[in-house]
CSV table of N, CA and C in Angstrom, one decimal:
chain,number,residue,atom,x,y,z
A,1,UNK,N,-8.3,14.3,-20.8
A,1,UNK,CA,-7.5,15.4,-20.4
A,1,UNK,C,-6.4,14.9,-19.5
A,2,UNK,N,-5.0,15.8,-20.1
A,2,UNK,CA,-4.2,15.1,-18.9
A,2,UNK,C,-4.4,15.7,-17.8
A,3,UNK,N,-3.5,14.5,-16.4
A,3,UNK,CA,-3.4,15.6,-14.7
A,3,UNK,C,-1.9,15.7,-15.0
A,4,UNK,N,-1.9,16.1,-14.0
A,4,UNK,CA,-0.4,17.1,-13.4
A,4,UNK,C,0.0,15.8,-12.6
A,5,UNK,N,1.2,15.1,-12.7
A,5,UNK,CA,2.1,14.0,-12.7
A,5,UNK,C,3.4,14.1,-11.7
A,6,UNK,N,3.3,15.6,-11.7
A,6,UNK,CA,4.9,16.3,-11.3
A,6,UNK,C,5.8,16.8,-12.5
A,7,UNK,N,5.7,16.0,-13.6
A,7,UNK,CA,6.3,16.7,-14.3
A,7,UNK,C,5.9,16.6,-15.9
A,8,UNK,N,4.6,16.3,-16.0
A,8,UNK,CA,3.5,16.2,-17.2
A,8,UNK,C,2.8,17.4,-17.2
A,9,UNK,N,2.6,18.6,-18.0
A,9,UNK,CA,1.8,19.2,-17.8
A,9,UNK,C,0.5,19.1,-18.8
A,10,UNK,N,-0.9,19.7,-18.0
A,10,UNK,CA,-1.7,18.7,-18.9
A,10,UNK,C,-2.3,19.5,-20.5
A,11,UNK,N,-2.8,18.4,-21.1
A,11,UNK,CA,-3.2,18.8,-22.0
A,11,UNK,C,-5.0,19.3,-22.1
A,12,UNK,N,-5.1,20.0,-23.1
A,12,UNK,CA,-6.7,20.3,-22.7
A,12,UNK,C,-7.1,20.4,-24.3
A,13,UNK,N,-8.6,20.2,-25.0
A,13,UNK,CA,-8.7,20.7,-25.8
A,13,UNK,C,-10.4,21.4,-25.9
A,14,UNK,N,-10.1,21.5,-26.7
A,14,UNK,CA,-12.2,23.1,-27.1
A,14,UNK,C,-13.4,22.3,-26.3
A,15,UNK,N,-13.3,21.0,-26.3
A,15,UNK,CA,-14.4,20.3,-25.5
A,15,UNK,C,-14.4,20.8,-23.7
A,16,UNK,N,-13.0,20.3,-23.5
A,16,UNK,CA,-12.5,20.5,-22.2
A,16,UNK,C,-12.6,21.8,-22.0
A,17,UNK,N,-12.7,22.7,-22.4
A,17,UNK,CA,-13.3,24.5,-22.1
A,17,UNK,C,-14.4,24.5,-21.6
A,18,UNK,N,-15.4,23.8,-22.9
A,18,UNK,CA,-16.6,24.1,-23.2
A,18,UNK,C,-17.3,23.4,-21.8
A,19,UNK,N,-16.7,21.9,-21.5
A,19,UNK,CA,-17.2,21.6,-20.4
A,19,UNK,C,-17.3,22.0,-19.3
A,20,UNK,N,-16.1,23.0,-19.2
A,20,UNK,CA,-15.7,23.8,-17.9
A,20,UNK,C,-16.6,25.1,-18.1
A,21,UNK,N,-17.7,25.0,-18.4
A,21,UNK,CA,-18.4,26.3,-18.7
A,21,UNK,C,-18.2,27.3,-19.4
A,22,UNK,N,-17.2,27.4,-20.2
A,22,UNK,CA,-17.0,28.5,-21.3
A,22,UNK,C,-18.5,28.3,-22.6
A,23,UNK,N,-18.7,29.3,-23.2
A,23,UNK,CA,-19.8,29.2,-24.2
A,23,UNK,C,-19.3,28.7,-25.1
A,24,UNK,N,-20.0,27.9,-26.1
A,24,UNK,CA,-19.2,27.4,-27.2
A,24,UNK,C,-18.9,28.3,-28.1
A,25,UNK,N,-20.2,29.4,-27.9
A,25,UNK,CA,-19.8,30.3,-29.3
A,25,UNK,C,-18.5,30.7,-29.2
A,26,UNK,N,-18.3,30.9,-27.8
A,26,UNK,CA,-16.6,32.0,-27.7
A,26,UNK,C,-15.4,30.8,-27.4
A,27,UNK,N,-15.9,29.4,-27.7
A,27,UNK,CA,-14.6,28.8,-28.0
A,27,UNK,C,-14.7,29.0,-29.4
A,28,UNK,N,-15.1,28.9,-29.7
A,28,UNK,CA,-15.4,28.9,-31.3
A,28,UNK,C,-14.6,30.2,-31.5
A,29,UNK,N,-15.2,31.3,-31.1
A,29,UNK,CA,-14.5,32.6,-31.8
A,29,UNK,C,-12.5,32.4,-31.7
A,30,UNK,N,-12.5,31.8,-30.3
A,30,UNK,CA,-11.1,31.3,-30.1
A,30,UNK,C,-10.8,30.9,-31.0
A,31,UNK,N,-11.0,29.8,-31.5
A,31,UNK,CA,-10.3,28.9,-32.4
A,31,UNK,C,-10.2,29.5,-33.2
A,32,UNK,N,-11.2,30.6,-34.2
A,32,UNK,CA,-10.8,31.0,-35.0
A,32,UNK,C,-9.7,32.1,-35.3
A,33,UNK,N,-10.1,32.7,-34.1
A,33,UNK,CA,-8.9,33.8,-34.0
A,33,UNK,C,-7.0,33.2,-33.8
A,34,UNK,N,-7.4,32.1,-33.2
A,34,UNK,CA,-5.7,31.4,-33.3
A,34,UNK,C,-5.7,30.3,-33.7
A,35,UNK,N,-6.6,30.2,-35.0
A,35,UNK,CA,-6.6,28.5,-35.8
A,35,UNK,C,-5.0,28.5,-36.4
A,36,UNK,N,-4.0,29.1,-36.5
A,36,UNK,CA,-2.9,29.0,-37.1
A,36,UNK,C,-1.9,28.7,-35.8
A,37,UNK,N,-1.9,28.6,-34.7
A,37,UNK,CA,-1.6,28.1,-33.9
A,37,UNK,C,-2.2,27.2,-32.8
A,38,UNK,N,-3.6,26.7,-33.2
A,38,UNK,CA,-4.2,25.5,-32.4
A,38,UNK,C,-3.6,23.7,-33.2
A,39,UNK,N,-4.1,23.2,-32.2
A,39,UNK,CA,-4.1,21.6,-32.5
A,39,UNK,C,-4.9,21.1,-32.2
A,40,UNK,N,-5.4,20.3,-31.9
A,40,UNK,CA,-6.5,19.4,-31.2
A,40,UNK,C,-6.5,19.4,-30.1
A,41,UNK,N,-5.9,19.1,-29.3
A,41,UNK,CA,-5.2,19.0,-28.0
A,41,UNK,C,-4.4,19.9,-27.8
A,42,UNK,N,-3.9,21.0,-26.8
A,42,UNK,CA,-3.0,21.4,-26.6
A,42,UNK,C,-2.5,21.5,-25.3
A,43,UNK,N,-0.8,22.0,-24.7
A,43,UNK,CA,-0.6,21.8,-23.3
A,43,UNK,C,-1.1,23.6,-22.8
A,44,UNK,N,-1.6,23.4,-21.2
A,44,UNK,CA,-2.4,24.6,-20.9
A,44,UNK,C,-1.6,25.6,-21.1
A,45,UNK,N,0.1,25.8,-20.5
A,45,UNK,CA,0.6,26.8,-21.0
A,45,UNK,C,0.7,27.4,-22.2
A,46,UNK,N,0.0,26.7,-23.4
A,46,UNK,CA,-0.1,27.4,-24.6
A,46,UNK,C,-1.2,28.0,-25.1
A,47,UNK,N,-2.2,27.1,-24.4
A,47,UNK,CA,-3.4,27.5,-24.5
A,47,UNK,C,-3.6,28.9,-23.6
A,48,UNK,N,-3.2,29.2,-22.7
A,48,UNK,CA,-2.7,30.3,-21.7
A,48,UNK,C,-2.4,31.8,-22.6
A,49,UNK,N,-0.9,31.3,-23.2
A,49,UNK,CA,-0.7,32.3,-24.1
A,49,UNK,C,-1.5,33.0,-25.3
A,50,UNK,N,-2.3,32.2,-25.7
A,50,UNK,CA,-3.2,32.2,-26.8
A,50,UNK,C,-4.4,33.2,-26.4
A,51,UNK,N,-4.8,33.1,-24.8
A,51,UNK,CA,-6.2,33.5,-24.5
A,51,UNK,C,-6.0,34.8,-24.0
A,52,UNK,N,-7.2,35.5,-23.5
A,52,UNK,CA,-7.2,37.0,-23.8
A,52,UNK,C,-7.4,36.9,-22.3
A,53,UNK,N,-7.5,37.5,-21.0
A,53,UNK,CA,-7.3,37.3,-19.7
A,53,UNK,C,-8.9,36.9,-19.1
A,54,UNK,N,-10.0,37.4,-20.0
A,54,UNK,CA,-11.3,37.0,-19.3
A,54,UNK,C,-11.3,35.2,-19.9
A,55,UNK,N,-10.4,35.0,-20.6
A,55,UNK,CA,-11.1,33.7,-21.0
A,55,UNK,C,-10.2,33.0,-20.0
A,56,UNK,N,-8.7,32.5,-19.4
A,56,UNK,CA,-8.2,31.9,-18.7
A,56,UNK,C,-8.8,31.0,-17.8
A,57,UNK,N,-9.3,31.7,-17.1
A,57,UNK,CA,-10.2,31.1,-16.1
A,57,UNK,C,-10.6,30.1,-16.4
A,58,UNK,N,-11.6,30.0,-17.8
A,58,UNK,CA,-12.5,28.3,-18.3
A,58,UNK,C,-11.0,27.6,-18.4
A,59,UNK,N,-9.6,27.8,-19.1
A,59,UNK,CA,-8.4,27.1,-19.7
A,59,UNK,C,-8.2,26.7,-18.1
A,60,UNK,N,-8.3,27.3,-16.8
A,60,UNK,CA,-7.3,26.4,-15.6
A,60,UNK,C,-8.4,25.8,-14.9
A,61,UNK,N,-9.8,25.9,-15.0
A,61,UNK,CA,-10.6,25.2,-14.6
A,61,UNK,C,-10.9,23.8,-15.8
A,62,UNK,N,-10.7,24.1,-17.2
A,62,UNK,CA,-10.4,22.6,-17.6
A,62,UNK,C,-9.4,22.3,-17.5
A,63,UNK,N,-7.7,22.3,-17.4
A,63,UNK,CA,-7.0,21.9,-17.2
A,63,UNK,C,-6.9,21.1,-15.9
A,64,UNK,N,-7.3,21.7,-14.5
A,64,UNK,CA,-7.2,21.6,-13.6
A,64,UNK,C,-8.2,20.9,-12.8
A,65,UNK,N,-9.6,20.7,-13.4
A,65,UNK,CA,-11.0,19.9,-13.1
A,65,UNK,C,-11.4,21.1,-11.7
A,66,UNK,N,-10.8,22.5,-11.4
A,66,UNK,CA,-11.0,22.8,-10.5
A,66,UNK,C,-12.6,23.3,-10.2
A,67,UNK,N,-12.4,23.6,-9.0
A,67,UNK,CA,-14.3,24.4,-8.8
A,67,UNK,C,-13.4,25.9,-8.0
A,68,UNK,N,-12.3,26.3,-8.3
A,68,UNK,CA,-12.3,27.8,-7.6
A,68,UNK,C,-11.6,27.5,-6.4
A,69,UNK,N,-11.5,26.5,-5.9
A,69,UNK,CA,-11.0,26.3,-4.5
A,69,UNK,C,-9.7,26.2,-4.0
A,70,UNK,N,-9.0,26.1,-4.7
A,70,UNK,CA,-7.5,25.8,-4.6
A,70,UNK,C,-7.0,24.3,-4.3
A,71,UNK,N,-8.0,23.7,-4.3
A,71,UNK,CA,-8.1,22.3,-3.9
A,71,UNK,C,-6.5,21.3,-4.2
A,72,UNK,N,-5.6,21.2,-3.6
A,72,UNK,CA,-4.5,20.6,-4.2
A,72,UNK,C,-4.0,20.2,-2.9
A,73,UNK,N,-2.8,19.2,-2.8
A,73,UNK,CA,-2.1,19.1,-1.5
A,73,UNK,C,-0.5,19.1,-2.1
A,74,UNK,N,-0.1,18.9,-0.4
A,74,UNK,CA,1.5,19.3,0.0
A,74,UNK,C,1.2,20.9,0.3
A,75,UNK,N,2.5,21.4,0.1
A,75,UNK,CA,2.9,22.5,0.4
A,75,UNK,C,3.1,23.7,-0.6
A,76,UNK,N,2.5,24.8,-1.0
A,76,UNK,CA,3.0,25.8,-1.6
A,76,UNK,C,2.8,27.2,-1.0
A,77,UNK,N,3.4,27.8,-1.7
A,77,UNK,CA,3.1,29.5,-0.9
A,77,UNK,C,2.9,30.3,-2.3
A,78,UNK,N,2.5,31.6,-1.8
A,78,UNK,CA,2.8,32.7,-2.4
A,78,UNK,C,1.6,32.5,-3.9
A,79,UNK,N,2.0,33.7,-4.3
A,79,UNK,CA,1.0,33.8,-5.8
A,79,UNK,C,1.1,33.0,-6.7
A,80,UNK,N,0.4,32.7,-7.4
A,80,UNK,CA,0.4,32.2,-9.1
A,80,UNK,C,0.0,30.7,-9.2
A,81,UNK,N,0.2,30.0,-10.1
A,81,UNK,CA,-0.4,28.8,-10.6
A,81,UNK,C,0.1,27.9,-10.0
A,82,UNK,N,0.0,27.1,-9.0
A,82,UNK,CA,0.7,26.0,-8.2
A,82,UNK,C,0.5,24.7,-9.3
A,83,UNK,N,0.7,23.9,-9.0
A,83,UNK,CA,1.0,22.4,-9.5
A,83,UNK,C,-0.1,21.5,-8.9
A,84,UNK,N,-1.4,22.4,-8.5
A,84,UNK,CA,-2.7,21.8,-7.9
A,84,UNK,C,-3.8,22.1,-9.1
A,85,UNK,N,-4.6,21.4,-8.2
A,85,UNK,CA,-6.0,21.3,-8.7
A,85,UNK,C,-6.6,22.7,-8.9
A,86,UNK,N,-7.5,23.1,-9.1
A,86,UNK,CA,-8.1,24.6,-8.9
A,86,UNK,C,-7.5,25.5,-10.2
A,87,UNK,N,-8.4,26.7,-10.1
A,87,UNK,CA,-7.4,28.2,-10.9
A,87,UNK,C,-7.9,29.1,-10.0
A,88,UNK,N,-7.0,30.1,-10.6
A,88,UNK,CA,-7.6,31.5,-10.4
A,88,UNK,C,-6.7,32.5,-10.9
A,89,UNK,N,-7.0,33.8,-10.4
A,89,UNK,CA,-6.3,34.7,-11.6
A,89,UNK,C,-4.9,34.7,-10.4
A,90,UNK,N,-3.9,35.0,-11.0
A,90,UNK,CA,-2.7,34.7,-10.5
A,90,UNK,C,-2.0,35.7,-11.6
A,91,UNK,N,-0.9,35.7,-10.5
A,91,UNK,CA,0.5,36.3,-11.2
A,91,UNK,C,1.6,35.5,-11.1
A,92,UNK,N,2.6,35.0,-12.3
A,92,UNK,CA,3.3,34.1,-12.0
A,92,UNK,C,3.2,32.7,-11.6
A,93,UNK,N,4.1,31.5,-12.0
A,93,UNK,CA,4.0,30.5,-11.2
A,93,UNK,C,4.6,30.0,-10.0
A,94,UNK,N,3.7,29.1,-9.6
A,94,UNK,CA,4.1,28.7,-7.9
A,94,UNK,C,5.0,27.4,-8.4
A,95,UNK,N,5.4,26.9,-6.8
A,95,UNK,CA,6.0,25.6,-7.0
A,95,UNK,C,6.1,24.4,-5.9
A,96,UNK,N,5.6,23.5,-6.6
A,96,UNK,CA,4.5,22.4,-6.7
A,96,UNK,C,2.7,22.6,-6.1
A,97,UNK,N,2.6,21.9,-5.4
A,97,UNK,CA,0.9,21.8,-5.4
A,97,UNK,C,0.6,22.6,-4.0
A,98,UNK,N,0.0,23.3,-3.7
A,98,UNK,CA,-0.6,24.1,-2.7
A,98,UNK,C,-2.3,24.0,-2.6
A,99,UNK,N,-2.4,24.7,-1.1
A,99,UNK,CA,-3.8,24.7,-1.0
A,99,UNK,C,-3.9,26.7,-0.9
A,100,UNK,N,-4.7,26.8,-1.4
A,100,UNK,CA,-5.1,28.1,-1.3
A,100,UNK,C,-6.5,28.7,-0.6
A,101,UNK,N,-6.7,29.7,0.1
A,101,UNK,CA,-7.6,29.6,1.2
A,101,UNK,C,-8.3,30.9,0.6
């Protein structure tokens, strides 16, 4: 799986879910429901668009290797997806890596 480089975003694919605690059965149901738009690998913002809002969560915890914590450094503010480690539900993206409390 890829990390976040500064300007790589990473890739994830049905393994990297499943590891991240998602059920297999409901990667599975995923895949089937957007087998016309999956690949093996895909980048998380796509995988994003693809998922239905309860599922995200497993997509930025495998993207991100996170445990919930915001765990990232430097500096960020405000809502949404920073360029760190961690997920959570968010609105919008942040900019670069933040710690979230």
């Amino acid at each position: 799986m890829g990390k976040m480089d500064g300007m790589t975003e990473p890739i994830i694919t049905a393994d990297d879910v499943v590891r991240a605690g998602a059920c297999a059965e409901g990667v599975a149901k995923f895949c089937q429901r957007s087998y016309k738009q999956l690949a093996a690998a895909m980048p998380v913002s796509l995988a994003l668009l693809l998922t239905l809002e309860p599922e995200r969560g497993y997509v930025m915890k495998a993207a991100y290797d996170g445990d919930g914590d915001g765990d990232g450094d430097g500096d960020g503010d405000g809502d949404g997806y920073g360029d760190g480690y961690g997920y959570g539900y968010a609105d919008g993206y942040g900019d670069g890596y933040g710690d979230t409390a």
